[in-house]
């Protein structure tokens, strides 16, 4: 995670960002801190990146890479405003001693890659280039399933789909092309389905550890569905970060380290 110390909405690179809307940076830090503390209280270890002035979107740490088994496929950002972030993530993984694969193709890390059932579901259509899906498969040695996003409000896969357990997902079908919806139905016939209200409330931008589901507090319908399915929803108010087009999942890069032998 990366504290939103320099968070701002100074440019617009997604449908949610409006530079004329005021952002309360202090409140953003407070809300983000509540998320960090909720993760710690649930027993999770959180590593921090050092926020850099001039990189207001750095708080969305999920976009910096995707890792599996201690192998890291680095990001290459679509827009120049965020390009320098990639190197800061790379440095972090080098310090951990993990294997880092430099990307040639545009991709925004866990923003567009979700790990489930030992494979990666990958979004394209707005940010990550389709060619990056094949590159990620070669980098990580895991099957990559391409899914096409069609609604600009859901410009990253992680705004429309989330992993709930090692083998289950929740998603909003309307964010995907009709053929990609068929792919999802074929692979995950029992998936939890979220509605447009949940999706617009950034409910799908959640992180689940298989028990606790950390999600945007506005997504009350989805929280109820999760509770009914046996999860423990942890609602979080991230109103300020939503102005940049992100919520819980965007703030968290999950670290999948080397497997113990
Ligand atoms: N303002 C950021 C951007 O448009 C938000 C990124 C949200 N991150 C995410 N994982 N969906 O790039």
mmCIF file of C-alpha atoms and ligand atoms in Angstrom:
data_model
loop_
_atom_site.group_PDB
_atom_site.id
_atom_site.type_symbol
_atom_site.label_atom_id
_atom_site.label_comp_id
_atom_site.label_asym_id
_atom_site.label_seq_id
_atom_site.Cartn_x
_atom_site.Cartn_y
_atom_site.Cartn_z
ATOM 1 C CA UNK A 1 0.000 0.000 0.000
ATOM 2 C CA UNK A 2 1.017 3.613 -0.398
ATOM 3 C CA UNK A 3 -0.276 6.410 1.847
ATOM 4 C CA UNK A 4 -2.219 9.069 -0.114
ATOM 5 C CA UNK A 5 -0.066 11.906 1.206
ATOM 6 C CA UNK A 6 0.171 13.499 -2.235
ATOM 7 C CA UNK A 7 -3.249 12.374 -3.425
ATOM 8 C CA UNK A 8 -5.127 14.797 -5.705
ATOM 9 C CA UNK A 9 -7.325 14.763 -8.773
ATOM 10 C CA UNK A 10 -5.274 16.999 -11.044
ATOM 11 C CA UNK A 11 -5.938 15.308 -14.379
ATOM 12 C CA UNK A 12 -8.625 13.034 -15.743
ATOM 13 C CA UNK A 13 -7.691 9.598 -17.086
ATOM 14 C CA UNK A 14 -10.903 7.769 -16.196
ATOM 15 C CA UNK A 15 -14.627 8.522 -16.161
ATOM 16 C CA UNK A 16 -14.662 9.174 -12.402
ATOM 17 C CA UNK A 17 -11.964 11.826 -12.246
ATOM 18 C CA UNK A 18 -13.114 15.449 -12.348
ATOM 19 C CA UNK A 19 -10.303 17.894 -11.549
ATOM 20 C CA UNK A 20 -12.877 20.575 -10.660
ATOM 21 C CA UNK A 21 -14.240 18.516 -7.718
ATOM 22 C CA UNK A 22 -12.469 19.387 -4.477
ATOM 23 C CA UNK A 23 -10.608 16.561 -2.757
ATOM 24 C CA UNK A 24 -9.951 16.506 0.977
ATOM 25 C CA UNK A 25 -6.426 15.080 1.092
ATOM 26 C CA UNK A 26 -6.379 14.919 4.873
ATOM 27 C CA UNK A 27 -9.615 12.938 4.895
ATOM 28 C CA UNK A 28 -8.189 10.681 2.190
ATOM 29 C CA UNK A 29 -5.258 9.818 4.481
ATOM 30 C CA UNK A 30 -7.643 9.186 7.390
ATOM 31 C CA UNK A 31 -9.879 6.885 5.355
ATOM 32 C CA UNK A 32 -6.900 5.058 3.898
ATOM 33 C CA UNK A 33 -5.445 4.603 7.397
ATOM 34 C CA UNK A 34 -8.700 2.990 8.517
ATOM 35 C CA UNK A 35 -8.336 0.497 5.663
ATOM 36 C CA UNK A 36 -4.717 -0.242 6.577
ATOM 37 C CA UNK A 37 -5.687 -0.775 10.207
ATOM 38 C CA UNK A 38 -8.594 -3.045 9.256
ATOM 39 C CA UNK A 39 -6.205 -5.255 7.285
ATOM 40 C CA UNK A 40 -3.746 -5.363 10.179
ATOM 41 C CA UNK A 41 -6.530 -6.167 12.646
ATOM 42 C CA UNK A 42 -7.456 -9.150 10.468
ATOM 43 C CA UNK A 43 -3.884 -10.392 10.759
ATOM 44 C CA UNK A 44 -2.457 -9.202 7.448
ATOM 45 C CA UNK A 45 1.034 -7.768 7.019
ATOM 46 C CA UNK A 46 1.111 -4.477 5.154
ATOM 47 C CA UNK A 47 4.259 -3.154 3.468
ATOM 48 C CA UNK A 48 4.351 0.496 2.499
ATOM 49 C CA UNK A 49 5.710 2.337 -0.496
ATOM 50 C CA UNK A 50 6.995 5.859 0.067
ATOM 51 C CA UNK A 51 4.598 8.344 -1.575
ATOM 52 C CA UNK A 52 6.231 10.711 -4.057
ATOM 53 C CA UNK A 53 5.206 14.306 -4.726
ATOM 54 C CA UNK A 54 3.931 14.705 -8.283
ATOM 55 C CA UNK A 55 2.463 11.187 -8.380
ATOM 56 C CA UNK A 56 -1.072 11.771 -7.029
ATOM 57 C CA UNK A 57 -2.337 8.331 -8.127
ATOM 58 C CA UNK A 58 0.380 6.396 -6.311
ATOM 59 C CA UNK A 59 -2.116 5.474 -3.599
ATOM 60 C CA UNK A 60 -3.602 3.018 -6.125
ATOM 61 C CA UNK A 61 -0.840 0.528 -5.463
ATOM 62 C CA UNK A 62 -2.634 -2.371 -7.158
ATOM 63 C CA UNK A 63 -1.602 -0.997 -10.534
ATOM 64 C CA UNK A 64 2.156 -1.408 -10.047
ATOM 65 C CA UNK A 65 2.591 -5.141 -10.760
ATOM 66 C CA UNK A 66 1.083 -8.600 -10.413
ATOM 67 C CA UNK A 67 2.928 -11.373 -8.608
ATOM 68 C CA UNK A 68 2.525 -15.151 -8.379
ATOM 69 C CA UNK A 69 4.929 -17.553 -6.611
ATOM 70 C CA UNK A 70 7.418 -14.749 -5.997
ATOM 71 C CA UNK A 71 7.583 -13.928 -9.708
ATOM 72 C CA UNK A 72 6.547 -10.383 -10.518
ATOM 73 C CA UNK A 73 5.225 -9.145 -13.850
ATOM 74 C CA UNK A 74 5.848 -5.411 -13.776
ATOM 75 C CA UNK A 75 3.465 -2.689 -14.919
ATOM 76 C CA UNK A 76 3.758 -0.317 -17.831
ATOM 77 C CA UNK A 77 1.191 2.431 -17.411
ATOM 78 C CA UNK A 78 -1.131 3.550 -20.209
ATOM 79 C CA UNK A 79 -0.862 7.276 -19.367
ATOM 80 C CA UNK A 80 2.341 9.298 -18.946
ATOM 81 C CA UNK A 81 1.060 10.838 -15.687
ATOM 82 C CA UNK A 82 1.523 7.495 -13.929
ATOM 83 C CA UNK A 83 4.477 6.062 -15.848
ATOM 84 C CA UNK A 84 7.118 6.827 -13.163
ATOM 85 C CA UNK A 85 5.252 4.693 -10.612
ATOM 86 C CA UNK A 86 6.319 1.448 -12.313
ATOM 87 C CA UNK A 87 9.936 1.848 -11.272
ATOM 88 C CA UNK A 88 9.032 2.478 -7.623
ATOM 89 C CA UNK A 89 7.160 -0.826 -7.536
ATOM 90 C CA UNK A 90 10.027 -2.587 -9.283
ATOM 91 C CA UNK A 91 12.466 -1.318 -6.652
ATOM 92 C CA UNK A 92 10.193 -2.664 -3.920
ATOM 93 C CA UNK A 93 10.166 -6.183 -5.394
ATOM 94 C CA UNK A 94 13.924 -6.103 -5.956
ATOM 95 C CA UNK A 95 14.364 -5.365 -2.262
ATOM 96 C CA UNK A 96 12.192 -8.398 -1.462
ATOM 97 C CA UNK A 97 14.491 -10.472 -3.661
ATOM 98 C CA UNK A 98 11.679 -11.675 -5.915
ATOM 99 C CA UNK A 99 12.113 -12.385 -9.617
ATOM 100 C CA UNK A 100 11.035 -9.335 -11.589
ATOM 101 C CA UNK A 101 9.975 -9.547 -15.234
ATOM 102 C CA UNK A 102 10.165 -6.259 -17.110
ATOM 103 C CA UNK A 103 7.088 -5.761 -19.331
ATOM 104 C CA UNK A 104 7.235 -4.692 -22.960
ATOM 105 C CA UNK A 105 3.454 -4.331 -23.226
ATOM 106 C CA UNK A 106 1.147 -1.812 -21.574
ATOM 107 C CA UNK A 107 -0.471 -3.283 -18.475
ATOM 108 C CA UNK A 108 -1.649 -1.922 -15.144
ATOM 109 C CA UNK A 109 -0.856 -4.793 -12.823
ATOM 110 C CA UNK A 110 -3.568 -6.069 -10.532
ATOM 111 C CA UNK A 111 -5.881 -3.390 -11.872
ATOM 112 C CA UNK A 112 -6.388 -5.729 -14.822
ATOM 113 C CA UNK A 113 -5.212 -9.118 -13.497
ATOM 114 C CA UNK A 114 -7.090 -11.217 -10.930
ATOM 115 C CA UNK A 115 -5.643 -14.469 -9.578
ATOM 116 C CA UNK A 116 -8.127 -17.311 -9.060
ATOM 117 C CA UNK A 117 -7.987 -21.099 -9.461
ATOM 118 C CA UNK A 118 -4.280 -20.922 -10.206
ATOM 119 C CA UNK A 119 -4.868 -18.768 -13.250
ATOM 120 C CA UNK A 120 -5.183 -15.111 -14.106
ATOM 121 C CA UNK A 121 -8.296 -13.419 -15.386
ATOM 122 C CA UNK A 122 -7.175 -10.411 -17.387
ATOM 123 C CA UNK A 123 -9.033 -7.320 -18.557
ATOM 124 C CA UNK A 124 -8.484 -5.274 -21.702
ATOM 125 C CA UNK A 125 -10.410 -2.591 -23.524
ATOM 126 C CA UNK A 126 -9.326 0.521 -21.652
ATOM 127 C CA UNK A 127 -5.909 0.207 -20.023
ATOM 128 C CA UNK A 128 -4.033 -3.099 -20.366
ATOM 129 C CA UNK A 129 -3.109 -4.069 -23.941
ATOM 130 C CA UNK A 130 -4.357 -7.507 -25.062
ATOM 131 C CA UNK A 131 -0.735 -8.406 -25.943
ATOM 132 C CA UNK A 132 0.165 -8.027 -22.268
ATOM 133 C CA UNK A 133 -2.058 -11.002 -21.454
ATOM 134 C CA UNK A 134 0.159 -13.343 -23.465
ATOM 135 C CA UNK A 135 3.234 -11.661 -22.025
ATOM 136 C CA UNK A 136 1.947 -12.208 -18.476
ATOM 137 C CA UNK A 137 1.290 -15.873 -19.210
ATOM 138 C CA UNK A 138 4.891 -16.346 -20.346
ATOM 139 C CA UNK A 139 6.243 -14.326 -17.414
ATOM 140 C CA UNK A 140 4.261 -16.121 -14.729
ATOM 141 C CA UNK A 141 3.659 -19.579 -16.203
ATOM 142 C CA UNK A 142 -0.035 -19.443 -15.383
ATOM 143 C CA UNK A 143 -2.956 -19.579 -17.818
ATOM 144 C CA UNK A 144 -4.314 -16.151 -18.637
ATOM 145 C CA UNK A 145 -7.941 -15.733 -19.684
ATOM 146 C CA UNK A 146 -8.659 -12.530 -21.611
ATOM 147 C CA UNK A 147 -11.846 -10.630 -20.863
ATOM 148 C CA UNK A 148 -13.022 -7.559 -22.698
ATOM 149 C CA UNK A 149 -14.293 -4.588 -20.693
ATOM 150 C CA UNK A 150 -16.841 -2.420 -22.509
ATOM 151 C CA UNK A 151 -18.129 0.178 -20.019
ATOM 152 C CA UNK A 152 -15.817 3.171 -19.370
ATOM 153 C CA UNK A 153 -16.995 3.363 -15.756
ATOM 154 C CA UNK A 154 -15.371 -0.038 -15.250
ATOM 155 C CA UNK A 155 -12.075 0.643 -16.964
ATOM 156 C CA UNK A 156 -10.005 -1.807 -14.924
ATOM 157 C CA UNK A 157 -10.939 -5.440 -14.335
ATOM 158 C CA UNK A 158 -10.800 -4.841 -10.574
ATOM 159 C CA UNK A 159 -13.701 -2.391 -10.792
ATOM 160 C CA UNK A 160 -15.972 -5.137 -12.164
ATOM 161 C CA UNK A 161 -14.689 -8.463 -10.803
ATOM 162 C CA UNK A 162 -13.095 -9.692 -7.598
ATOM 163 C CA UNK A 163 -11.642 -12.932 -6.291
ATOM 164 C CA UNK A 164 -13.447 -14.114 -3.140
ATOM 165 C CA UNK A 165 -11.651 -17.381 -2.341
ATOM 166 C CA UNK A 166 -8.953 -19.458 -4.078
ATOM 167 C CA UNK A 167 -11.581 -20.581 -6.551
ATOM 168 C CA UNK A 168 -14.555 -18.244 -6.508
ATOM 169 C CA UNK A 169 -15.280 -14.797 -7.910
ATOM 170 C CA UNK A 170 -17.941 -12.102 -7.874
ATOM 171 C CA UNK A 171 -18.545 -9.877 -10.900
ATOM 172 C CA UNK A 172 -20.882 -7.455 -12.648
ATOM 173 C CA UNK A 173 -21.703 -8.982 -16.059
ATOM 174 C CA UNK A 174 -22.640 -5.659 -17.698
ATOM 175 C CA UNK A 175 -19.019 -4.485 -17.570
ATOM 176 C CA UNK A 176 -17.982 -7.213 -20.029
ATOM 177 C CA UNK A 177 -18.638 -7.854 -23.717
ATOM 178 C CA UNK A 178 -21.282 -10.498 -24.358
ATOM 179 C CA UNK A 179 -18.704 -13.127 -25.462
ATOM 180 C CA UNK A 180 -16.586 -12.433 -22.377
ATOM 181 C CA UNK A 181 -19.701 -12.850 -20.226
ATOM 182 C CA UNK A 182 -20.102 -16.297 -21.810
ATOM 183 C CA UNK A 183 -16.493 -17.134 -20.929
ATOM 184 C CA UNK A 184 -17.118 -16.137 -17.327
ATOM 185 C CA UNK A 185 -20.330 -18.190 -17.181
ATOM 186 C CA UNK A 186 -18.521 -21.209 -18.623
ATOM 187 C CA UNK A 187 -15.610 -21.017 -16.157
ATOM 188 C CA UNK A 188 -17.543 -19.856 -13.107
ATOM 189 C CA UNK A 189 -21.151 -21.053 -13.401
ATOM 190 C CA UNK A 190 -21.603 -20.615 -9.652
ATOM 191 C CA UNK A 191 -20.039 -17.165 -9.364
ATOM 192 C CA UNK A 192 -21.677 -14.550 -7.204
ATOM 193 C CA UNK A 193 -23.283 -11.927 -9.445
ATOM 194 C CA UNK A 194 -23.268 -8.261 -8.487
ATOM 195 C CA UNK A 195 -25.697 -5.706 -9.866
ATOM 196 C CA UNK A 196 -25.016 -2.314 -11.392
ATOM 197 C CA UNK A 197 -25.731 -0.490 -8.128
ATOM 198 C CA UNK A 198 -23.043 -2.535 -6.338
ATOM 199 C CA UNK A 199 -20.648 -1.937 -9.208
ATOM 200 C CA UNK A 200 -21.195 1.831 -9.393
ATOM 201 C CA UNK A 201 -20.690 1.957 -5.610
ATOM 202 C CA UNK A 202 -17.253 0.405 -6.243
ATOM 203 C CA UNK A 203 -18.349 -2.690 -4.326
ATOM 204 C CA UNK A 204 -16.470 -5.002 -6.673
ATOM 205 C CA UNK A 205 -13.247 -3.189 -5.971
ATOM 206 C CA UNK A 206 -12.922 -5.394 -2.906
ATOM 207 C CA UNK A 207 -10.247 -7.522 -1.306
ATOM 208 C CA UNK A 208 -11.166 -10.833 0.257
ATOM 209 C CA UNK A 209 -8.929 -13.105 2.302
ATOM 210 C CA UNK A 210 -11.461 -15.900 1.955
ATOM 211 C CA UNK A 211 -13.235 -14.893 5.151
ATOM 212 C CA UNK A 212 -13.189 -11.120 5.487
ATOM 213 C CA UNK A 213 -14.292 -9.084 2.502
ATOM 214 C CA UNK A 214 -13.003 -5.502 2.715
ATOM 215 C CA UNK A 215 -15.250 -3.351 0.568
ATOM 216 C CA UNK A 216 -16.531 0.148 -0.093
ATOM 217 C CA UNK A 217 -19.175 1.045 2.495
ATOM 218 C CA UNK A 218 -21.591 2.355 -0.148
ATOM 219 C CA UNK A 219 -21.995 -1.150 -1.589
ATOM 220 C CA UNK A 220 -24.548 -2.236 0.992
ATOM 221 C CA UNK A 221 -26.355 -4.650 -1.320
ATOM 222 C CA UNK A 222 -23.176 -6.539 -2.073
ATOM 223 C CA UNK A 223 -22.203 -6.554 1.611
ATOM 224 C CA UNK A 224 -25.517 -8.267 2.384
ATOM 225 C CA UNK A 225 -24.954 -10.842 -0.371
ATOM 226 C CA UNK A 226 -21.475 -11.574 0.956
ATOM 227 C CA UNK A 227 -22.771 -11.959 4.497
ATOM 228 C CA UNK A 228 -25.480 -14.349 3.279
ATOM 229 C CA UNK A 229 -22.757 -16.412 1.585
ATOM 230 C CA UNK A 230 -20.812 -16.713 4.843
ATOM 231 C CA UNK A 231 -18.256 -13.943 4.408
ATOM 232 C CA UNK A 232 -17.591 -11.247 6.961
ATOM 233 C CA UNK A 233 -18.016 -7.920 5.156
ATOM 234 C CA UNK A 234 -15.781 -5.101 6.410
ATOM 235 C CA UNK A 235 -17.273 -1.855 5.012
ATOM 236 C CA UNK A 236 -14.878 1.049 4.530
ATOM 237 C CA UNK A 237 -15.614 4.662 3.717
ATOM 238 C CA UNK A 238 -13.219 5.645 0.940
ATOM 239 C CA UNK A 239 -15.195 8.575 -0.476
ATOM 240 C CA UNK A 240 -12.123 10.674 -1.298
ATOM 241 C CA UNK A 241 -10.258 7.935 -3.151
ATOM 242 C CA UNK A 242 -13.386 7.211 -5.163
ATOM 243 C CA UNK A 243 -12.958 10.660 -6.711
ATOM 244 C CA UNK A 244 -9.811 9.307 -8.352
ATOM 245 C CA UNK A 245 -11.692 6.277 -9.630
ATOM 246 C CA UNK A 246 -10.664 3.711 -7.048
ATOM 247 C CA UNK A 247 -11.497 2.012 -3.783
ATOM 248 C CA UNK A 248 -10.260 -0.820 -1.571
ATOM 249 C CA UNK A 249 -8.686 -3.139 -4.136
ATOM 250 C CA UNK A 250 -6.988 -0.307 -6.012
ATOM 251 C CA UNK A 251 -5.138 0.592 -2.819
ATOM 252 C CA UNK A 252 -3.752 -2.905 -2.282
ATOM 253 C CA UNK A 253 -1.171 -4.854 -4.251
ATOM 254 C CA UNK A 254 -1.432 -8.430 -3.019
ATOM 255 C CA UNK A 255 1.908 -10.152 -2.543
ATOM 256 C CA UNK A 256 1.996 -13.774 -3.689
ATOM 257 C CA UNK A 257 5.400 -14.918 -2.600
ATOM 258 C CA UNK A 258 7.609 -17.898 -3.402
ATOM 259 C CA UNK A 259 6.023 -21.199 -2.430
ATOM 260 C CA UNK A 260 7.598 -23.026 0.491
ATOM 261 C CA UNK A 261 9.308 -26.208 -0.704
HETATM 262 N N1 LIG B 1 -6.760 7.454 -11.016
HETATM 263 C C1 LIG B 1 -6.267 6.132 -11.188
HETATM 264 C C2 LIG B 1 -6.176 5.794 -12.665
HETATM 265 O O1 LIG B 1 -7.060 6.180 -13.389
HETATM 266 C C3 LIG B 1 -7.128 5.141 -10.476
HETATM 267 C C4 LIG B 1 -6.588 3.763 -10.501
HETATM 268 C C5 LIG B 1 -7.491 2.791 -9.816
HETATM 269 N N2 LIG B 1 -6.849 1.559 -9.620
HETATM 270 C C6 LIG B 1 -7.397 0.361 -9.857
HETATM 271 N N3 LIG B 1 -6.733 -0.686 -9.517
HETATM 272 N N4 LIG B 1 -8.561 0.254 -10.475
HETATM 273 O O2 LIG B 1 -5.241 5.167 -13.109
#
